[in-house]
PDB file of C-alpha atoms in Angstrom:
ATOM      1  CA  UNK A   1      19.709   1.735 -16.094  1.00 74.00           C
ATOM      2  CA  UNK A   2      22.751   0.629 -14.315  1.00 85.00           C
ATOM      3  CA  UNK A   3      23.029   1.955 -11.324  1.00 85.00           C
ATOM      4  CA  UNK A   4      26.358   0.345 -10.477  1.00 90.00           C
ATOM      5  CA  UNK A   5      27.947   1.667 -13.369  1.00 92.00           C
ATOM      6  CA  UNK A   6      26.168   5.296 -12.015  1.00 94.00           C
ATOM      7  CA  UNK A   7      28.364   5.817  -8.740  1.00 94.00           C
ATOM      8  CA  UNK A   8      31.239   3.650 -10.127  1.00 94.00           C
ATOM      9  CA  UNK A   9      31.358   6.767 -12.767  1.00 95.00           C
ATOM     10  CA  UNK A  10      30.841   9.379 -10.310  1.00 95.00           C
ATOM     11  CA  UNK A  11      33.770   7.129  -7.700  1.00 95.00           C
ATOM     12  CA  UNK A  12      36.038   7.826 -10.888  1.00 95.00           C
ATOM     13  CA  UNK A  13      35.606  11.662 -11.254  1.00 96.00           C
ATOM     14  CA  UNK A  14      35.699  12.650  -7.826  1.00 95.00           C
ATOM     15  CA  UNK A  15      38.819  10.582  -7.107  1.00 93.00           C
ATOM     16  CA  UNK A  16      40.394  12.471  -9.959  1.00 94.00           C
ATOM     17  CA  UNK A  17      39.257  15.815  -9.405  1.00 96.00           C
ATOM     18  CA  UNK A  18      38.913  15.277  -5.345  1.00 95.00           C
ATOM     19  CA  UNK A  19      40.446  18.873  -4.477  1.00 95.00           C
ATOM     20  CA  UNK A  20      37.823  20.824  -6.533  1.00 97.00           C
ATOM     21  CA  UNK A  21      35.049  18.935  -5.230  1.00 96.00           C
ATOM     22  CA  UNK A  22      36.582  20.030  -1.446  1.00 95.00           C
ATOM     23  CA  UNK A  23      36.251  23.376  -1.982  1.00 95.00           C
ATOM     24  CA  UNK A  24      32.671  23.212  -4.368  1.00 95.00           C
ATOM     25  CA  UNK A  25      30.695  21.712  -1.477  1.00 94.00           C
ATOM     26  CA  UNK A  26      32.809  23.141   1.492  1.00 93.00           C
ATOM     27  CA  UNK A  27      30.656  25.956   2.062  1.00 91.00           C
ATOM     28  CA  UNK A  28      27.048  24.289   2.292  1.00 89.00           C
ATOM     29  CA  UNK A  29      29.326  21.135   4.351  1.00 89.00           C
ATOM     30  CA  UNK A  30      30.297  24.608   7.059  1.00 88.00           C
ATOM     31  CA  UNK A  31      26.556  25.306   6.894  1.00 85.00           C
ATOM     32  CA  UNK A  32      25.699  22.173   8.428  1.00 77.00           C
ATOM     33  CA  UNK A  33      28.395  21.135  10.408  1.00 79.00           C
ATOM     34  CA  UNK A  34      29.000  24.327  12.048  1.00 72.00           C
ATOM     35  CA  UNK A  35      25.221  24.369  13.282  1.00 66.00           C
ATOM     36  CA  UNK A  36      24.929  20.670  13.978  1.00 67.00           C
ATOM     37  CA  UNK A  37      28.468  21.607  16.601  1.00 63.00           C
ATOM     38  CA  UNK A  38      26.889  24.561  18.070  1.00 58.00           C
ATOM     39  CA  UNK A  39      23.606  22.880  18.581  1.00 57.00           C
ATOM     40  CA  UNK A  40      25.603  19.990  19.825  1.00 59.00           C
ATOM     41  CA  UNK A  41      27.321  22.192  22.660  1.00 56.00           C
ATOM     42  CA  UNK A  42      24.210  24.171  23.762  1.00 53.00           C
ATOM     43  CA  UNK A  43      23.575  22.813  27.062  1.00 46.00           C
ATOM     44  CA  UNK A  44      20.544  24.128  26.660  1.00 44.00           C
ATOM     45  CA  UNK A  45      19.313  22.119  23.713  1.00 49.00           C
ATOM     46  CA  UNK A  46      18.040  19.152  25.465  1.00 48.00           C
ATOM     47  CA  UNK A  47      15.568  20.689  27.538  1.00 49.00           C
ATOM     48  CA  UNK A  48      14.238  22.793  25.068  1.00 50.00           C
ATOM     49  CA  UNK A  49      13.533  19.948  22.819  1.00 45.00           C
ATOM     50  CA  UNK A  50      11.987  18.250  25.719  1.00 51.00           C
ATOM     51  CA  UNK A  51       9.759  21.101  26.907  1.00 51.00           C
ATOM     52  CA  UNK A  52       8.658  22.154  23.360  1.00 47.00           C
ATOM     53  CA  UNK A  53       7.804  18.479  22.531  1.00 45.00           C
ATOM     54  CA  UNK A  54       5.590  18.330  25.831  1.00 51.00           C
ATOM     55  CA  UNK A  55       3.640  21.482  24.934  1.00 47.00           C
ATOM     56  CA  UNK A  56       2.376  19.853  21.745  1.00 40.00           C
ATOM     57  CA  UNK A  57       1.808  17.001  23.360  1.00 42.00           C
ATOM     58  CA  UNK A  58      -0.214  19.356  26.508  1.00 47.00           C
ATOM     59  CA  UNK A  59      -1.513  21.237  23.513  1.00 48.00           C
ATOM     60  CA  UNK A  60      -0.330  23.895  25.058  1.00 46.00           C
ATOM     61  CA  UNK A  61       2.424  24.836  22.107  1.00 45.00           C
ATOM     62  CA  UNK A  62       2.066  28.763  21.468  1.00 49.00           C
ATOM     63  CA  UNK A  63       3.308  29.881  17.712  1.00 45.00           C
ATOM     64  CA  UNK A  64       6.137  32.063  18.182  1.00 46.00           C
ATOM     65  CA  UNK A  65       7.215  30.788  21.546  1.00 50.00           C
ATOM     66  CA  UNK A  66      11.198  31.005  21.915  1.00 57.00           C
ATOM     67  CA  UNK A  67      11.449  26.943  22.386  1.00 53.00           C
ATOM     68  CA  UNK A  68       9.354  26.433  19.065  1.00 51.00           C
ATOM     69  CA  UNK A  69      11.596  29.132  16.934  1.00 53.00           C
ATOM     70  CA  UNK A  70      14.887  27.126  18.421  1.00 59.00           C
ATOM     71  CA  UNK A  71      13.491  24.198  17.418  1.00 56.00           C
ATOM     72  CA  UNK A  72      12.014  24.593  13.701  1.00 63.00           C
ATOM     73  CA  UNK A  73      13.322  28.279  12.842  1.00 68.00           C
ATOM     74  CA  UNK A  74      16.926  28.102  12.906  1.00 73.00           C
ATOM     75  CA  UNK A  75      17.034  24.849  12.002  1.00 74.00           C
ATOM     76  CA  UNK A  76      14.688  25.622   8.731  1.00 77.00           C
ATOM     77  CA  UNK A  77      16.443  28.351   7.789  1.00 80.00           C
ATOM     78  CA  UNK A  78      19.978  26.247   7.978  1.00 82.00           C
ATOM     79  CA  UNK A  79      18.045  23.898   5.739  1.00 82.00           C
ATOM     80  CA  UNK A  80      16.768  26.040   2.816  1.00 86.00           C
ATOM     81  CA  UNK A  81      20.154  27.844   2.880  1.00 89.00           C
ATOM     82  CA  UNK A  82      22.144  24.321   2.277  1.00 89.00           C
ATOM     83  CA  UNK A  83      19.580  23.398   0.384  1.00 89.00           C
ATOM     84  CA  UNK A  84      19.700  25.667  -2.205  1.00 92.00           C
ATOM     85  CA  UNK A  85      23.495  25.799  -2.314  1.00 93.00           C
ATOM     86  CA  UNK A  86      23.735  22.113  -2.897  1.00 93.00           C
ATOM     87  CA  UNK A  87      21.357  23.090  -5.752  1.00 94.00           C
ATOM     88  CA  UNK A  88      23.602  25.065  -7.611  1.00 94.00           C
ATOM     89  CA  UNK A  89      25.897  22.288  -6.605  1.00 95.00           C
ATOM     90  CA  UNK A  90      24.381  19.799  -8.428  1.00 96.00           C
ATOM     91  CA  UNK A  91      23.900  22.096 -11.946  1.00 97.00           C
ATOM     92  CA  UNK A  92      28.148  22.057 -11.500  1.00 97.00           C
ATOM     93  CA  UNK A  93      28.206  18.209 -11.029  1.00 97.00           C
ATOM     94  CA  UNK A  94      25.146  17.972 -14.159  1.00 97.00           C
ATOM     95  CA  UNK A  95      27.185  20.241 -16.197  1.00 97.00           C
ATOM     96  CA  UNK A  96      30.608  17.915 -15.182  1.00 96.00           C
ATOM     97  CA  UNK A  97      29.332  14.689 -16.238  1.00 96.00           C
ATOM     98  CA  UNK A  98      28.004  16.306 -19.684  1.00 95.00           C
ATOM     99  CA  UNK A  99      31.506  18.170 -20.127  1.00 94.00           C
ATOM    100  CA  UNK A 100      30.282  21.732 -19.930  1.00 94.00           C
ATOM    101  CA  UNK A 101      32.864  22.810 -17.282  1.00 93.00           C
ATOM    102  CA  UNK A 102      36.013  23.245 -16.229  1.00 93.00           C
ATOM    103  CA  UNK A 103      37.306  22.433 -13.380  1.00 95.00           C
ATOM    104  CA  UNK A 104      38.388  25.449 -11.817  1.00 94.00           C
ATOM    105  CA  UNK A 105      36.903  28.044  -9.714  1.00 93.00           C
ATOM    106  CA  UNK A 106      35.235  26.093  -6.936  1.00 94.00           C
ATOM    107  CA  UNK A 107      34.264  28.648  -4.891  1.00 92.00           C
ATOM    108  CA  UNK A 108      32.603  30.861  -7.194  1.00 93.00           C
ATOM    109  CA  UNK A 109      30.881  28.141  -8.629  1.00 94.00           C
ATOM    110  CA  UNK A 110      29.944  26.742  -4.841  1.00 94.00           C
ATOM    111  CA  UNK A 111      27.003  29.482  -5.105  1.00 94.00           C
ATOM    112  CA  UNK A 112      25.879  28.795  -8.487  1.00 93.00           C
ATOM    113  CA  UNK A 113      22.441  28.980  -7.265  1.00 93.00           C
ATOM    114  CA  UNK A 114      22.812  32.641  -5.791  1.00 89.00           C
ATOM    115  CA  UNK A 115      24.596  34.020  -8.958  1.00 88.00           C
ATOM    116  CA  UNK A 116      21.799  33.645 -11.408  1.00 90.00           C
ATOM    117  CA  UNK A 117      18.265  35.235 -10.177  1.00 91.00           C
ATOM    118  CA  UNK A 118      16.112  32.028 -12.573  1.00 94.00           C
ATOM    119  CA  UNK A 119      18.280  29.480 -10.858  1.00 95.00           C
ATOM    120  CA  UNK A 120      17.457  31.005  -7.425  1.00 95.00           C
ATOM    121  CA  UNK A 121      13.598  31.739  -7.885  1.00 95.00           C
ATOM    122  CA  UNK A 122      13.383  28.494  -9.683  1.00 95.00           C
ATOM    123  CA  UNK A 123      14.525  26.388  -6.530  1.00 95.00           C
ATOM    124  CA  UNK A 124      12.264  28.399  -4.531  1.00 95.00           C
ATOM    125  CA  UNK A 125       9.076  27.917  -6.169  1.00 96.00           C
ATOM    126  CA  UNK A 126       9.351  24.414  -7.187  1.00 96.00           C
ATOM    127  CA  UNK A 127      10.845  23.273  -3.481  1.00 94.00           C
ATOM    128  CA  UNK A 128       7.406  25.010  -2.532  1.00 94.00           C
ATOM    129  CA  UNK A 129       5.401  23.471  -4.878  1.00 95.00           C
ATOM    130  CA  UNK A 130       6.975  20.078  -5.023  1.00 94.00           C
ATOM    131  CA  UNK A 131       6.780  19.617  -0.745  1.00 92.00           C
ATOM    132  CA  UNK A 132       3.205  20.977  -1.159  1.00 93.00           C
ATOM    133  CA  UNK A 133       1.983  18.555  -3.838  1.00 92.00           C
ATOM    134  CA  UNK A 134       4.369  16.080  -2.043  1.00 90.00           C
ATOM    135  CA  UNK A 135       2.298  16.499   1.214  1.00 90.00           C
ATOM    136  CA  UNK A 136      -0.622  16.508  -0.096  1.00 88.00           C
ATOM    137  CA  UNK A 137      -0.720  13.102  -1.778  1.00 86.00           C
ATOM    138  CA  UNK A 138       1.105  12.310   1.772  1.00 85.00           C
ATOM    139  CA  UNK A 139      -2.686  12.955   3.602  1.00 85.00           C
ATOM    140  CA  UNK A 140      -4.009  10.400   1.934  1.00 75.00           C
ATOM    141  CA  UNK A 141      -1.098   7.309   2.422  1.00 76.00           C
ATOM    142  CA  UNK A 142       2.479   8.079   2.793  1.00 79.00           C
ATOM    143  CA  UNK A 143       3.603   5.902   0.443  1.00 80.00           C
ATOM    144  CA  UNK A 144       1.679   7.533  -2.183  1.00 80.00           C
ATOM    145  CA  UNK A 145       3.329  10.637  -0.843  1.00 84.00           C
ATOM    146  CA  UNK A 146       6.967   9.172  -1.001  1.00 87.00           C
ATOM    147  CA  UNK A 147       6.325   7.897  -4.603  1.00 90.00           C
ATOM    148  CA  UNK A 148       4.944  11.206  -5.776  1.00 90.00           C
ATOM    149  CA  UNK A 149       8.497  12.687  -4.148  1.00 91.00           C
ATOM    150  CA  UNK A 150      10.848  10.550  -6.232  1.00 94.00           C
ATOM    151  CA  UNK A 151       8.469  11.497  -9.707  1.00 94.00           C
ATOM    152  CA  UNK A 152       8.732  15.405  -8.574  1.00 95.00           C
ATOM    153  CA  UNK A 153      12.261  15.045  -7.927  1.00 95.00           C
ATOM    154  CA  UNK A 154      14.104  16.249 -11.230  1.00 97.00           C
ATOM    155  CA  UNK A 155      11.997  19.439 -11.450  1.00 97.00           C
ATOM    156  CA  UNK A 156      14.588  21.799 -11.234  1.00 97.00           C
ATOM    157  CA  UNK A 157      16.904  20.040 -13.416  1.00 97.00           C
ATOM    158  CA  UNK A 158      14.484  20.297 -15.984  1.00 97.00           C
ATOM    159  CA  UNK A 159      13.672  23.968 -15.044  1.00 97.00           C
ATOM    160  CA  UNK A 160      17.549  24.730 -15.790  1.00 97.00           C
ATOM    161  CA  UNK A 161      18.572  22.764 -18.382  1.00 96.00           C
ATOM    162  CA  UNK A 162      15.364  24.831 -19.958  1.00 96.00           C
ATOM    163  CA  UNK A 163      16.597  28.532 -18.400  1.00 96.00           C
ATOM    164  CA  UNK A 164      19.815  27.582 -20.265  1.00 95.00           C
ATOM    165  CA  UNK A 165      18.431  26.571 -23.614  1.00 94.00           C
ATOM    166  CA  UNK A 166      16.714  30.153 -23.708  1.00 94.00           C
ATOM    167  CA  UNK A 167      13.080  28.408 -23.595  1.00 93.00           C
ATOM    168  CA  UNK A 168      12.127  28.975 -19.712  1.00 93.00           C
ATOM    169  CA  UNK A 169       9.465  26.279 -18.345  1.00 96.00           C
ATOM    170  CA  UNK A 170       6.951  27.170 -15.836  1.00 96.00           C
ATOM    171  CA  UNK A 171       7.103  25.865 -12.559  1.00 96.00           C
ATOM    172  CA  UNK A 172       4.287  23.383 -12.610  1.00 96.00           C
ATOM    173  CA  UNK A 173       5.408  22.630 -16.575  1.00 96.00           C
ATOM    174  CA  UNK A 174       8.592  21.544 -14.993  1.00 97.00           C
ATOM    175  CA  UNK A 175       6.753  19.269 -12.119  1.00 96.00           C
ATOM    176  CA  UNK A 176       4.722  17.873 -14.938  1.00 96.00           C
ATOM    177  CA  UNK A 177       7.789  16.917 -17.134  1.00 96.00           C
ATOM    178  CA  UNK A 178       9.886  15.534 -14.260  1.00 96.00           C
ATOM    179  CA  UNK A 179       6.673  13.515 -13.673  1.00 95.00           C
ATOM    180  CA  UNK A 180       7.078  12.243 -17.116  1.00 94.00           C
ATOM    181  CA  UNK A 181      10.617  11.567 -17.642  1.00 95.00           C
ATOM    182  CA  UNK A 182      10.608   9.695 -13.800  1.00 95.00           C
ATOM    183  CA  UNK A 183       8.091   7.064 -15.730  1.00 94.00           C
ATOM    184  CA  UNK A 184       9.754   3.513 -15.398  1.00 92.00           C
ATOM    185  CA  UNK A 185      12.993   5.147 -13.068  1.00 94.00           C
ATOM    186  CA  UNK A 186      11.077   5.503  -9.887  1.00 94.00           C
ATOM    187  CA  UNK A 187      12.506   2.051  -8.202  1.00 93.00           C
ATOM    188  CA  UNK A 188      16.449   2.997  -9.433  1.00 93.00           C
ATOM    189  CA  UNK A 189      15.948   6.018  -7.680  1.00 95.00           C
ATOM    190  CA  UNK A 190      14.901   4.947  -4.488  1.00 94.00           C
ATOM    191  CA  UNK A 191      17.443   1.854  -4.869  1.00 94.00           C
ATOM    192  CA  UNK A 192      20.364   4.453  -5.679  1.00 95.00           C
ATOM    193  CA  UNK A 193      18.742   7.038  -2.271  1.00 94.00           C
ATOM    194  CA  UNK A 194      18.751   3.481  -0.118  1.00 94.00           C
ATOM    195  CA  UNK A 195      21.854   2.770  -0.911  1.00 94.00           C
ATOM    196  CA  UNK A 196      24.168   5.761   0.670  1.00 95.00           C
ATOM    197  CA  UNK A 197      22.135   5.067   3.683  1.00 94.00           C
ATOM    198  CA  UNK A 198      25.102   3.207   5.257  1.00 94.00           C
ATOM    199  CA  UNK A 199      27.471   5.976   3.850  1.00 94.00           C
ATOM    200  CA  UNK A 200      25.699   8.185   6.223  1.00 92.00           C
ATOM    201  CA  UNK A 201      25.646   6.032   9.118  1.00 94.00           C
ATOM    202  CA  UNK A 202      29.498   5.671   8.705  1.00 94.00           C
ATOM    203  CA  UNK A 203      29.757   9.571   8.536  1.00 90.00           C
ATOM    204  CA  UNK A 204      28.026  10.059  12.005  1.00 87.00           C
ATOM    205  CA  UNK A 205      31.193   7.926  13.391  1.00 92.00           C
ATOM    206  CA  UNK A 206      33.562  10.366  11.809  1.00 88.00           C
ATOM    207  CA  UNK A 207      32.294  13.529  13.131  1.00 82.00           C
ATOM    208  CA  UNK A 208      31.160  14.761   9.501  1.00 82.00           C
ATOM    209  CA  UNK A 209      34.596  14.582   7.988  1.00 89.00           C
ATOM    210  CA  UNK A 210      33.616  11.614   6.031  1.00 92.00           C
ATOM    211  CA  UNK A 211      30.927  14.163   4.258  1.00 91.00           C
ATOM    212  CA  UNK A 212      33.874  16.291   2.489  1.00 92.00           C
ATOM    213  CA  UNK A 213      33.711  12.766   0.199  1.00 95.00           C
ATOM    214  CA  UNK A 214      30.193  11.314   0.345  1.00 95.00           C
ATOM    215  CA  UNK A 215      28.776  14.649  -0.181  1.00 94.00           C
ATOM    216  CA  UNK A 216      30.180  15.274  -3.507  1.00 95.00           C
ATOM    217  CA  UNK A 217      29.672  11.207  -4.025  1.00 96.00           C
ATOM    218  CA  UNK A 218      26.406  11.559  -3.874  1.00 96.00           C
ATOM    219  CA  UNK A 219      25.305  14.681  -5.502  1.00 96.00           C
ATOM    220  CA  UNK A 220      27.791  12.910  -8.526  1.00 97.00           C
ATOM    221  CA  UNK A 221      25.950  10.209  -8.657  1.00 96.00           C
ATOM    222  CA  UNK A 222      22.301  11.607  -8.799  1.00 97.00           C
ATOM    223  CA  UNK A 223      23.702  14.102 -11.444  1.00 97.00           C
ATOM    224  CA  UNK A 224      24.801  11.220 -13.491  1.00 96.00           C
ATOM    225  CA  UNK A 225      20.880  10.000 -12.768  1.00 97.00           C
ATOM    226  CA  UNK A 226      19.150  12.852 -14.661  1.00 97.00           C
ATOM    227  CA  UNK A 227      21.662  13.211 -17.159  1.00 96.00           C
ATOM    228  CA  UNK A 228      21.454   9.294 -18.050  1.00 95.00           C
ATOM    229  CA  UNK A 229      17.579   9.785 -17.434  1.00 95.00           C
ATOM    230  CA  UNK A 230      16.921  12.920 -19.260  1.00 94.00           C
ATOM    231  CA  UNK A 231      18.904  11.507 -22.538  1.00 91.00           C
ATOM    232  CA  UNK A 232      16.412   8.436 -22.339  1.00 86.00           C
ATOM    233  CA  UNK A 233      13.308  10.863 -21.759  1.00 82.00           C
ATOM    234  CA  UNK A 234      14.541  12.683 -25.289  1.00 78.00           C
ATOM    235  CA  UNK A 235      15.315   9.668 -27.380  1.00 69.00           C
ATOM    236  CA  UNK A 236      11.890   7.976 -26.822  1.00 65.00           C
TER     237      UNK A 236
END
């Protein structure tokens, strides 16, 4: 697969379309700037870090405790939400490189993921039984556990591209497919992931403005993956 030509392609829509890609990902881009700036400017944050990472240490951490809930609640909860927009996200960008859309409507189709109840529960389940299974194989070596990510990782594509066809998947039949299809793609994958890892370095010099680009860049270009993939996966 030619994962040059992948981003190149992606490079080539977004710079043509580059408005409508603003607005699709500006709302889970707010998400995370806006608490990564008010973490930022909590005085505060520092020390409860500090204190909450020196009560595990002390083993003296208390579930529930108002340093632990700063620490891993809000910033969980910011996670799934982002995470699940930028999953609707991608079934825009999957449905733009296969010429199923228009493009028009950004907004509406920024929460893609919230609009149709399959879509939603689908993410859900899966991104619990993918990090599960994903940990799981991580107890015994974590590279096992990193490989096993990358073969769970087109799931949910699968799951929707079957919702939409009218023939719903199970959860663990979509896990099991994604499995499948990731035979032999595994390395491009993690190649294509490595490679946007100076992107994001550069963004963290631009305050996050550089994301209203690489965002949409790289949910593009791992679009362009499963569709490429997926059209392999059915002609063998």
């Amino acid at each position: 697969m030619d994962r040059v030509g992948l981003k190149l392609e992606a490079k080539r829509i977004i710079n043509s379309h580059f408005p409508f890609f603003i607005l699709l990902f500006l709302p889970a881009i707010i998400i995370q700037l806006g608490y990564s700036v008010a973490y930022s400017m909590n005085p505060l944050h520092e020390t409860d870090m500090n204190h909450a990472f020196n009560q595990i240490i002390q083993g003296t951490a208390r579930f529930g405790s108002n340093e632990m809930l700063n620490l891993w609640g809000i910033s969980t909860f910011i996670s799934i939400i982002s995470g699940l927009l930028l999953s609707g996200m991608m079934f825009v960008c999957i449905d733009i490189i296969r010429n199923k859309t228009k493009f028009d409507q950004p907004v509406t189709k920024s929460f893609t993921i919230l609009n149709h109840g399959q879509y939603f529960m689908g993410a859900i389940m899966i991104g619990i039984l993918t990090t599960v299974l994903t940990l799981l194989w991580s107890i015994l070596f974590i590279i096992p556990g990193i490989i096993k990510g990358f073969a769970y990782s087109q799931a949910l594509n699968i799951y929707r591209d079957s919702v939409d066809a009218g023939k719903p998947i199970g959860y663990l039949e979509a896990i099991t497919r994604s499995r499948q299809m990731m035979v032999g793609h595994k390395m491009t994958y993690f190649i294509m992931d490595l490679s946007f890892i100076g992107w994001y370095i550069l963004n963290s010099f631009t305050y996050g403005i550089l994301l209203l680009w690489l965002q949409p860049y790289f949910q593009l270009s791992f679009a362009n993956f499963y569709v490429k993939v997926s059209q392999l996966s059915e002609d063998k």
